[in-house]
Amino acid sequence: MLKEELEITAFLARLEVKEEEKERYLKDLNKMFEFIEVLQEPDISQLKPTTHVTSLRNVWRDDIVKPCPKETIEQMLNAAPQKEETFYKVKKVIEAQ
Amino acid sequence: MDEILTCSVKDLRTKICAGEVKSVDAVKACYKRIKEVEPKVKAFLKLNEEQALKHAAASDEKIRSGQKCGVLEGVPIAIKDNIMIKGESMTSASKYLENYVSPYDATVIERLKSAGAVFIGRTNMDEFAMGGSTETSAYQQTANPWDITKIPGGSSGGSAAAVSSAMAPFALGSDTGGSIRQPAGFTGIVGYKPSYGLISRYGVCALASSFDQIGSFSKNVYDTALLVSVIAGKDYRDPVCEPTEQTDYTEGFDNSGVFKKLKIGIPKELSNYSSDGEILKSFDNAVRNLQLEGAEIVEVSAPSYKYVPALYKVIMCAEVSANIATFDGIRYGYRSPNGISLNDEYAKSRGESLGYEVKKRILFGTYVLGAKNYHRCYHQAQRVRTLLINDLNKAFSECDFIFSPSTLQMPVKFGEELPEECDIFLIAANLGGFPGITVPCGFTKNRMPMGVHFMGKRFSDAKLFQAAHAFEKISGFDMSQYPKI
């Protein structure tokens, strides 16, 4: 991984990586990339991927609305760093390019 | 030491229920012990003596007035700080959740509450459970009670240290890649991870969702089985929780001759790794003890054990990057005051509040999931995961349990690193969704505990407890010993 690739990955992850830390990340991540190489070794052409070990499919429950207690809603909203009435407040989503 | 502290949960709950011991006295005994050893061990992130005593008094009152006792009525328990208790803080040992208050109970907490258990404190862990030493906690370093210059293991190091030093009779933890069983092995107690899907994760801070399970720490196998009988079973709020009915896992413990009917598989691959000499010696001794009890010892092989560290890192980091994306600084948690746009605010909120290990895993996970790399990295790893599971299922066709040392190395000093392959026999259980339990088996010359690990077929948890319980009786490990702190 090169510095430029690290910066792109950090942007995709919406994660700030400070300039002075980049070298440390690059060193550690490049070491971790050896894991990817190790996994190229076995012949898995006949195998399907495992996403989950469970064999459950479509777990249904009755379609009944369970009302959320008002105090829970208030508590959830109060946990927000910024809110207005019953809304979470965020910075402008659409920005001028 | 106070008799209450050395009492098993099995006996303690009977005594409390019979009114012979007061729950308030049990909680007080825990806190007295905490005051003595916690300054050196630092297992807890939060203690709430007042509230615990209030709940204990309520249990005592229930018993006094002749009401029906819960299964764990009045018994103190410690909870890892990534499990939600309504109205209490939950930090996951991260600065990001420093001021977070849980709006609801996790399913396991709901069940513990209705069983009457008393929560005595929240235990330290690696930040968001990412680590194997409890050193990545944003708040404090927890020491191994047997040697306070060494790590207790992790990520549930606080729970392990609390139980092994008798500050709590038992504790909950979470296990994504050995995070219960490795610290249990390092601190000389029983650590258990269930089959994937046996215990609901609703209300638990997610790390890697296809591996995560809630499990337990205790001083003996019976106490673990008792706890699991309370918390296991179907829950529609965790979509991968299997529809199993409530089961009493303590049944069938009194049968002698358990091993006469069992085939114990020893992985051939064990000899491929460098292991601590004393661990190998005590493991060989454990194998001999099983043989003497009538177990048939067979050699099994799963050549893809060698892919375990790589598989785990790639899949776990990918899932981490997806799960941590929920921490956006908008609905709860830390929001940076320095953001100049929405994107910048996301990036700074995470950048300023998360530790290095967490950020490194997010970056690696984001990379392996990237459109350009997905096929070669993540998809490939998922197919190798199938290979490993096939290998292990083949091994299980030749034996009932795969038996190994709990770790291949002893705990290191703070700041030192354990080798990648130290926990591979534990991590294999997470990759395959198999249940695993570590049981102490002896001490090194330097008085450090060692353990063994039984891994069973999926949903053989009840049988696993029976085997581990039978092993406990013949292991020669003296459970009444406590670290001198």
XYZ file of C-alpha atoms in Angstrom:
582
model
C 0.000 0.000 0.000
C 1.211 3.446 -0.880
C 0.477 6.667 0.911
C -2.044 7.675 -1.728
C -3.938 4.395 -1.341
C -4.005 4.845 2.433
C -5.538 8.294 1.979
C -8.233 6.954 -0.368
C -9.040 4.095 2.035
C -9.231 6.525 4.967
C -11.621 8.727 2.979
C -13.814 5.722 2.108
C -13.914 4.834 5.804
C -14.627 8.474 6.730
C -11.737 8.239 9.127
C -9.230 10.990 9.764
C -5.627 9.817 9.664
C -3.155 12.420 10.809
C -0.160 13.151 8.591
C 2.320 12.180 11.311
C 0.601 8.790 11.814
C 0.571 7.730 8.174
C 3.933 6.036 8.238
C 2.951 3.855 11.199
C -0.303 2.837 9.524
C 1.486 2.032 6.273
C 4.040 -0.121 8.037
C 1.404 -2.083 9.974
C -1.058 -2.405 7.102
C 1.599 -3.567 4.670
C 2.483 -6.274 7.163
C -1.182 -7.277 7.361
C -1.324 -7.585 3.585
C 0.774 -10.727 3.923
C -2.395 -12.360 5.270
C -4.103 -11.736 1.946
C -1.238 -13.466 0.114
C -1.403 -16.492 2.423
C -5.051 -16.953 1.482
C -4.292 -17.137 -2.253
C -2.473 -20.427 -1.750
C -5.170 -23.122 -1.390
C -7.279 -24.390 -4.273
C -10.793 -23.277 -3.432
C -12.207 -23.215 -6.950
C -14.902 -25.759 -6.034
C -15.898 -24.116 -2.744
C -18.676 -21.697 -1.969
C -17.990 -18.784 0.383
C -19.114 -18.975 4.013
C -20.753 -15.741 5.115
C -22.378 -17.196 8.194
C -22.249 -20.635 9.784
C -25.924 -20.584 10.632
C -28.315 -22.534 8.436
C -31.220 -20.289 9.419
C -33.115 -18.710 6.568
C -35.779 -16.035 6.896
C -36.546 -15.983 10.583
C -40.117 -14.750 10.807
C -42.011 -13.207 13.671
C -45.594 -12.049 13.885
C -46.066 -8.698 12.231
C -47.150 -6.898 15.363
C -46.019 -3.377 16.153
C -44.604 -3.130 19.640
C -44.808 0.523 20.633
C -41.553 2.052 21.858
C -41.988 3.678 25.288
C -41.956 7.479 25.113
C -39.179 7.653 27.691
C -36.980 5.428 25.513
C -37.508 7.751 22.545
C -36.597 10.725 24.719
C -33.549 8.962 26.077
C -32.393 8.040 22.559
C -32.796 11.632 21.401
C -31.065 12.975 24.487
C -28.041 10.844 23.652
C -27.529 12.846 20.451
C -24.740 15.415 20.511
C -27.089 17.861 18.744
C -30.843 17.754 18.247
C -33.744 19.995 17.420
C -37.213 19.089 18.656
C -37.520 15.396 17.750
C -34.787 15.421 15.097
C -31.073 14.728 15.049
C -29.206 17.780 13.881
C -26.404 17.310 11.355
C -24.281 19.473 9.111
C -25.567 20.272 5.646
C -25.630 17.045 3.597
C -25.591 18.594 0.119
C -22.534 20.734 -0.305
C -21.494 23.029 -3.108
C -18.885 21.190 -5.185
C -10.427 -15.193 52.468
C -14.135 -14.804 53.180
C -15.941 -18.120 52.742
C -18.552 -16.468 50.534
C -15.864 -15.588 47.980
C -14.540 -19.123 47.678
C -18.038 -20.549 47.410
C -19.201 -21.804 43.999
C -22.233 -20.152 42.417
C -23.946 -23.515 42.713
C -23.612 -23.471 46.520
C -23.954 -19.727 46.956
C -27.337 -19.571 45.249
C -28.620 -22.482 47.350
C -27.421 -20.813 50.545
C -28.912 -17.452 49.582
C -32.196 -19.048 48.615
C -32.325 -20.963 51.896
C -31.646 -17.752 53.806
C -28.346 -19.110 55.184
C -26.349 -16.385 53.479
C -27.704 -12.938 52.776
C -27.268 -11.578 49.265
C -26.283 -8.257 50.858
C -23.412 -10.033 52.646
C -22.332 -11.706 49.415
C -22.224 -8.335 47.644
C -20.406 -6.762 50.608
C -17.834 -9.568 50.554
C -17.184 -8.927 46.851
C -16.736 -5.219 47.466
C -14.435 -5.825 50.410
C -12.274 -8.004 48.175
C -12.469 -5.403 45.403
C -11.195 -2.729 47.783
C -8.243 -4.948 48.679
C -7.065 -6.094 45.265
C -8.608 -3.795 42.656
C -5.959 -1.041 43.087
C -3.420 -3.541 41.730
C -5.587 -5.535 39.302
C -7.779 -2.765 37.820
C -10.374 -5.156 36.431
C -13.365 -2.822 36.701
C -14.253 0.266 34.698
C -17.250 1.043 36.839
C -18.504 -0.052 40.227
C -21.828 0.792 41.782
C -21.881 -0.568 45.306
C -24.933 1.383 46.378
C -27.116 0.081 43.572
C -25.811 -3.479 43.903
C -26.602 -3.458 47.628
C -30.082 -2.157 46.870
C -30.731 -5.031 44.466
C -29.246 -7.515 46.918
C -31.514 -6.206 49.673
C -34.493 -6.646 47.347
C -33.475 -10.292 46.768
C -33.107 -10.837 50.516
C -36.540 -9.343 51.083
C -38.013 -11.604 48.413
C -36.560 -14.638 50.160
C -37.583 -13.460 53.616
C -41.180 -12.975 52.514
C -41.269 -16.451 50.996
C -41.506 -15.444 47.325
C -40.161 -17.742 44.629
C -36.371 -17.455 44.131
C -34.888 -16.857 40.698
C -32.247 -19.360 39.529
C -29.499 -16.859 40.385
C -31.365 -14.950 43.081
C -29.065 -12.544 44.876
C -25.863 -13.890 43.307
C -23.329 -11.195 42.319
C -22.042 -11.150 38.744
C -19.616 -8.888 36.824
C -20.506 -7.758 33.292
C -18.123 -6.897 30.456
C -18.492 -3.257 29.451
C -19.831 -3.998 25.967
C -23.176 -5.400 27.149
C -26.063 -2.990 27.703
C -27.783 -2.551 31.059
C -30.665 -0.094 30.849
C -29.883 3.273 32.392
C -26.194 2.443 32.909
C -23.159 3.606 31.018
C -21.522 1.305 28.472
C -18.196 2.418 27.071
C -16.802 -0.699 25.349
C -13.574 0.777 26.784
C -13.683 3.448 24.081
C -13.588 7.243 24.342
C -16.228 7.276 21.622
C -18.853 5.938 24.063
C -17.520 7.770 27.122
C -20.888 9.372 27.960
C -23.189 6.741 26.487
C -26.120 5.515 28.575
C -27.855 2.299 27.458
C -31.516 2.907 26.619
C -32.462 -0.769 26.973
C -31.312 -4.101 28.381
C -29.420 -6.680 26.335
C -31.343 -9.966 26.135
C -28.783 -11.682 28.388
C -29.204 -8.889 30.955
C -32.996 -9.131 30.781
C -32.719 -12.848 31.538
C -30.167 -12.373 34.328
C -32.411 -9.750 35.910
C -35.427 -12.038 35.890
C -33.243 -14.800 37.360
C -32.415 -12.408 40.224
C -28.670 -11.880 39.594
C -27.043 -8.762 41.080
C -24.684 -6.739 38.846
C -21.652 -5.562 40.789
C -19.651 -3.771 38.130
C -18.528 -3.334 34.533
C -15.280 -4.971 33.543
C -12.430 -3.609 31.472
C -11.698 -4.874 27.973
C -9.801 -4.037 24.812
C -11.414 -1.087 23.019
C -14.517 -2.492 21.261
C -13.045 -5.926 22.134
C -10.237 -5.454 19.609
C -7.156 -6.987 21.128
C -5.889 -9.952 23.076
C -4.396 -8.257 26.132
C -6.900 -5.637 27.392
C -4.135 -3.078 26.707
C -6.074 -1.250 23.974
C -8.649 -0.084 26.549
C -8.871 3.695 26.409
C -9.135 3.844 30.187
C -6.803 1.526 32.058
C -4.539 -1.493 31.964
C -5.753 -4.643 33.731
C -3.172 -6.899 35.356
C -3.050 -10.679 35.499
C -3.814 -11.451 39.161
C -1.244 -14.294 39.155
C 1.553 -11.917 38.130
C 0.645 -8.263 38.005
C 3.507 -7.446 35.643
C 1.772 -9.532 32.975
C -1.290 -9.194 30.774
C -4.506 -10.990 31.746
C -5.203 -11.716 28.078
C -8.130 -10.261 26.233
C -10.306 -8.881 25.080
C -12.397 -9.799 28.146
C -9.368 -9.378 30.443
C -11.307 -7.476 33.117
C -13.889 -10.242 33.552
C -11.138 -12.887 33.706
C -9.117 -10.939 36.278
C -12.207 -10.220 38.409
C -13.245 -13.872 38.628
C -9.770 -15.334 39.066
C -8.998 -12.968 41.939
C -12.367 -13.719 43.611
C -13.771 -10.209 43.194
C -16.816 -11.765 41.507
C -18.081 -15.373 41.561
C -18.633 -15.330 37.805
C -18.821 -12.930 34.885
C -20.062 -12.379 31.361
C -17.714 -11.755 28.468
C -17.797 -11.827 24.690
C -15.708 -14.003 22.386
C -14.976 -13.128 18.759
C -11.569 -14.743 18.350
C -10.817 -16.348 21.702
C -11.664 -13.258 23.769
C -13.125 -15.303 26.637
C -11.188 -18.546 26.444
C -7.711 -17.031 26.059
C -7.920 -14.772 29.163
C -9.612 -17.614 31.083
C -6.632 -19.814 30.184
C -4.197 -17.070 31.219
C -5.877 -16.596 34.606
C -6.685 -20.191 35.571
C -10.469 -20.224 35.341
C -13.184 -21.746 33.134
C -14.022 -19.788 29.968
C -16.781 -20.749 27.577
C -17.885 -19.655 24.110
C -21.158 -21.204 22.918
C -22.040 -22.545 19.505
C -22.694 -19.603 17.215
C -26.380 -18.783 17.604
C -27.002 -20.312 21.036
C -26.997 -17.050 23.014
C -28.590 -13.824 21.784
C -26.282 -10.860 21.078
C -29.105 -8.310 21.160
C -27.828 -5.318 23.126
C -24.167 -6.230 22.753
C -21.706 -3.930 21.031
C -20.823 -5.733 17.787
C -17.257 -6.478 16.673
C -17.378 -9.096 13.900
C -20.939 -10.308 13.574
C -20.281 -13.696 11.988
C -18.019 -14.645 14.954
C -19.315 -12.739 18.024
C -20.823 -14.706 20.875
C -21.587 -13.972 24.510
C -20.094 -16.396 26.990
C -18.936 -16.746 30.547
C -16.151 -16.933 33.111
C -16.469 -19.006 36.254
C -14.448 -21.007 38.755
C -15.919 -24.323 37.630
C -17.837 -25.888 34.743
C -21.072 -26.370 36.664
C -21.387 -22.633 37.327
C -20.935 -21.906 33.628
C -23.606 -24.449 32.696
C -25.931 -22.913 35.266
C -25.409 -19.429 33.852
C -25.876 -20.638 30.282
C -29.151 -22.335 31.277
C -30.382 -18.855 32.219
C -29.135 -16.800 29.259
C -29.274 -19.186 26.273
C -32.175 -19.775 23.937
C -34.146 -18.223 21.120
C -34.539 -14.483 20.753
C -36.125 -12.968 17.667
C -34.128 -9.771 18.199
C -30.878 -11.498 17.188
C -31.591 -12.818 13.686
C -28.936 -15.552 13.887
C -30.060 -16.818 17.290
C -31.256 -20.386 16.765
C -34.772 -21.324 17.892
C -33.547 -23.500 20.762
C -35.790 -23.957 23.780
C -34.666 -23.234 27.318
C -32.473 -26.102 28.441
C -31.013 -27.101 31.779
C -27.346 -27.545 30.882
C -26.457 -28.806 34.355
C -28.294 -32.066 33.709
C -26.314 -35.267 33.363
C -23.284 -34.046 35.305
C -23.160 -36.830 37.835
C -22.510 -39.656 35.429
C -19.157 -41.210 35.972
C -17.327 -42.862 33.140
C -18.111 -40.000 30.746
C -14.854 -40.500 28.867
C -15.353 -44.215 28.296
C -17.762 -43.306 25.530
C -15.722 -40.489 24.037
C -13.208 -40.123 21.264
C -10.863 -37.236 21.875
C -9.123 -35.847 18.801
C -5.672 -34.312 19.082
C -4.853 -32.126 16.088
C -1.770 -33.331 14.278
C -1.040 -29.688 13.400
C -0.275 -28.911 17.042
C 3.311 -29.975 16.442
C 3.703 -27.418 13.616
C 3.776 -24.529 16.045
C 6.305 -23.495 18.585
C 4.749 -23.861 21.995
C 5.827 -23.213 25.528
C 7.523 -26.352 26.902
C 5.639 -26.333 30.176
C 2.306 -25.970 28.375
C 3.067 -28.972 26.170
C 4.123 -31.031 29.157
C 0.967 -30.275 31.071
C -1.124 -30.896 27.940
C 0.481 -34.325 27.474
C -0.315 -35.041 31.067
C -3.953 -34.037 30.498
C -4.145 -36.373 27.481
C -2.758 -39.214 29.605
C -5.376 -38.504 32.293
C -8.147 -38.688 29.710
C -6.747 -41.974 28.447
C -6.664 -43.370 31.977
C -10.333 -42.440 32.309
C -11.074 -44.585 29.296
C -11.196 -41.992 26.525
C -10.092 -43.125 23.102
C -7.393 -40.747 21.900
C -7.231 -40.296 18.134
C -5.055 -38.122 15.979
C -7.090 -35.829 13.724
C -5.899 -33.510 11.028
C -7.133 -30.201 9.654
C -4.363 -28.952 7.370
C -6.078 -25.585 6.933
C -5.419 -24.670 10.561
C -2.475 -22.842 9.018
C -4.862 -20.334 7.431
C -6.578 -19.476 10.707
C -4.644 -16.287 11.585
C -4.961 -14.895 8.049
C -8.614 -15.890 7.698
C -9.504 -14.378 11.007
C -7.731 -11.078 10.327
C -9.246 -10.544 6.875
C -12.850 -11.469 7.723
C -12.856 -9.911 11.184
C -11.462 -6.569 9.951
C -13.977 -6.483 7.080
C -16.833 -6.973 9.523
C -15.289 -4.446 11.933
C -15.217 -1.781 9.248
C -18.899 -2.373 8.523
C -19.933 -2.444 12.192
C -17.922 0.570 13.307
C -19.547 2.588 10.517
C -22.519 2.886 12.850
C -20.460 5.232 15.015
C -21.112 8.402 13.092
C -21.174 10.924 15.926
C -24.734 11.872 15.029
C -27.137 9.787 17.083
C -24.946 9.171 20.128
C -21.322 9.092 21.149
C -18.522 11.524 20.471
C -18.962 14.295 17.934
C -15.920 16.320 17.015
C -16.323 20.078 17.378
C -13.737 20.553 14.627
C -15.621 19.286 11.570
C -16.123 21.778 8.767
C -18.466 19.621 6.653
C -20.537 16.490 7.210
C -17.843 14.187 5.819
C -15.172 15.986 7.760
C -17.220 15.679 10.917
C -17.577 11.892 10.498
C -13.851 11.544 9.887
C -12.824 13.735 12.813
C -15.369 12.241 15.239
C -13.883 8.806 14.618
C -10.318 9.996 14.224
C -10.293 11.879 17.520
C -12.129 9.316 19.658
C -10.955 5.882 18.489
C -7.673 4.220 19.408
C -4.952 3.146 16.984
C -5.818 -0.574 16.962
C -9.463 0.115 16.108
C -8.533 2.552 13.348
C -5.995 0.149 11.880
C -8.637 -2.582 11.693
C -11.165 -0.206 10.092
C -8.610 0.722 7.433
C -7.634 -2.866 6.700
C -11.297 -3.900 6.606
C -12.249 -1.048 4.315
C -9.401 -2.030 2.003
C -10.363 -5.718 1.758
C -13.987 -4.753 1.061
C -13.066 -2.146 -1.567
C -14.561 -2.763 -5.024
C -11.102 -3.382 -6.500
C -9.965 -5.790 -3.783
C -13.175 -7.506 -2.667
C -12.861 -10.591 -4.815
C -9.216 -11.287 -4.131
C -9.379 -10.485 -0.412
C -12.743 -10.839 1.311
C -14.465 -13.252 -1.059
C -11.350 -15.414 -1.199
C -11.168 -15.493 2.617
C -14.795 -16.595 2.845
C -14.045 -19.510 0.530
C -10.970 -20.496 2.539
C -13.238 -20.331 5.583
C -15.376 -23.025 3.926
C -12.220 -25.098 3.419
C -11.352 -24.841 7.106
C -14.902 -25.734 8.176
C -14.856 -28.763 5.843
C -11.513 -29.853 7.352
C -12.831 -29.468 10.887
C -16.091 -31.284 10.119
C -14.028 -34.118 8.687
C -11.982 -34.190 11.897
C -15.240 -34.251 13.881
C -16.365 -37.306 11.934
C -13.505 -39.114 13.674
C -13.874 -37.719 17.197
C -16.313 -36.088 19.628
C -14.052 -33.241 20.727
C -10.914 -31.597 19.456
C -8.569 -31.204 22.393
C -5.680 -28.737 22.582
C -3.856 -26.452 24.993
C -5.916 -23.304 25.543
C -3.002 -21.168 24.366
C 0.372 -22.135 22.944
C 2.237 -19.478 24.934
C 2.107 -18.036 28.441
C 0.959 -14.446 29.051
C 3.601 -11.819 28.290
C 4.602 -8.640 30.089
C 2.773 -5.411 29.261
C 3.863 -3.952 25.937
C 5.154 -7.262 24.600
C 3.377 -9.071 21.787
C 2.060 -12.614 21.648
C 2.806 -14.563 18.457
C -0.020 -14.764 15.849
C -0.527 -18.489 16.282
C -0.879 -18.390 20.087
C -4.681 -18.735 19.956
C -5.308 -20.538 16.665
C -7.055 -23.519 18.259
C -9.438 -21.103 19.972
C -10.062 -18.931 16.905
C -10.917 -22.008 14.814
C -14.037 -22.361 16.991
C -15.169 -18.844 16.041
C -14.495 -19.412 12.351
C -16.576 -22.595 12.365
C -19.236 -21.530 14.879
C -18.234 -24.417 17.176
C -18.572 -24.303 20.963
C -15.363 -24.212 23.004
C -14.434 -24.283 26.664
C -11.127 -23.807 28.459
C -10.529 -25.584 31.750
C -7.455 -25.071 33.965
C -5.067 -28.016 34.075
C -2.008 -27.022 36.069
C 0.619 -24.495 37.087
C 4.002 -23.656 35.676
C 7.118 -23.638 37.865
C 6.498 -19.906 38.333
C 2.990 -20.485 39.633
C 1.196 -19.340 36.493
C -1.956 -21.286 35.568
C -2.350 -23.179 32.284
C -5.444 -24.571 30.612
C -6.785 -26.974 28.026
C -9.465 -26.397 25.405
C -12.285 -28.679 24.298
C -13.974 -27.797 21.028
C -17.194 -29.627 20.127
C -19.482 -30.045 17.156
C -22.069 -27.366 16.566
C -24.754 -27.431 19.266
C -23.010 -30.132 21.262
C -22.757 -27.593 24.106
C -24.488 -29.831 26.660
C -22.112 -32.702 25.907
C -19.182 -30.267 25.976
C -20.094 -29.235 29.528
C -20.296 -32.873 30.604
C -16.832 -33.634 29.225
C -15.306 -30.438 30.647
C -16.940 -31.128 34.015
C -15.550 -34.659 34.043
C -12.104 -33.379 33.064
C -12.175 -30.821 35.854
C -12.420 -33.653 38.368
C -9.294 -35.387 37.050
C -7.211 -32.390 35.987
C -5.380 -32.179 39.291
C -5.824 -28.405 39.241
C -6.619 -27.095 42.692
C -9.511 -24.668 42.204
C -9.346 -23.511 45.800
C -6.073 -21.748 45.100
C -6.141 -18.007 44.641
C -3.464 -15.629 43.435
C -1.574 -13.760 46.107
C -1.991 -10.144 45.162
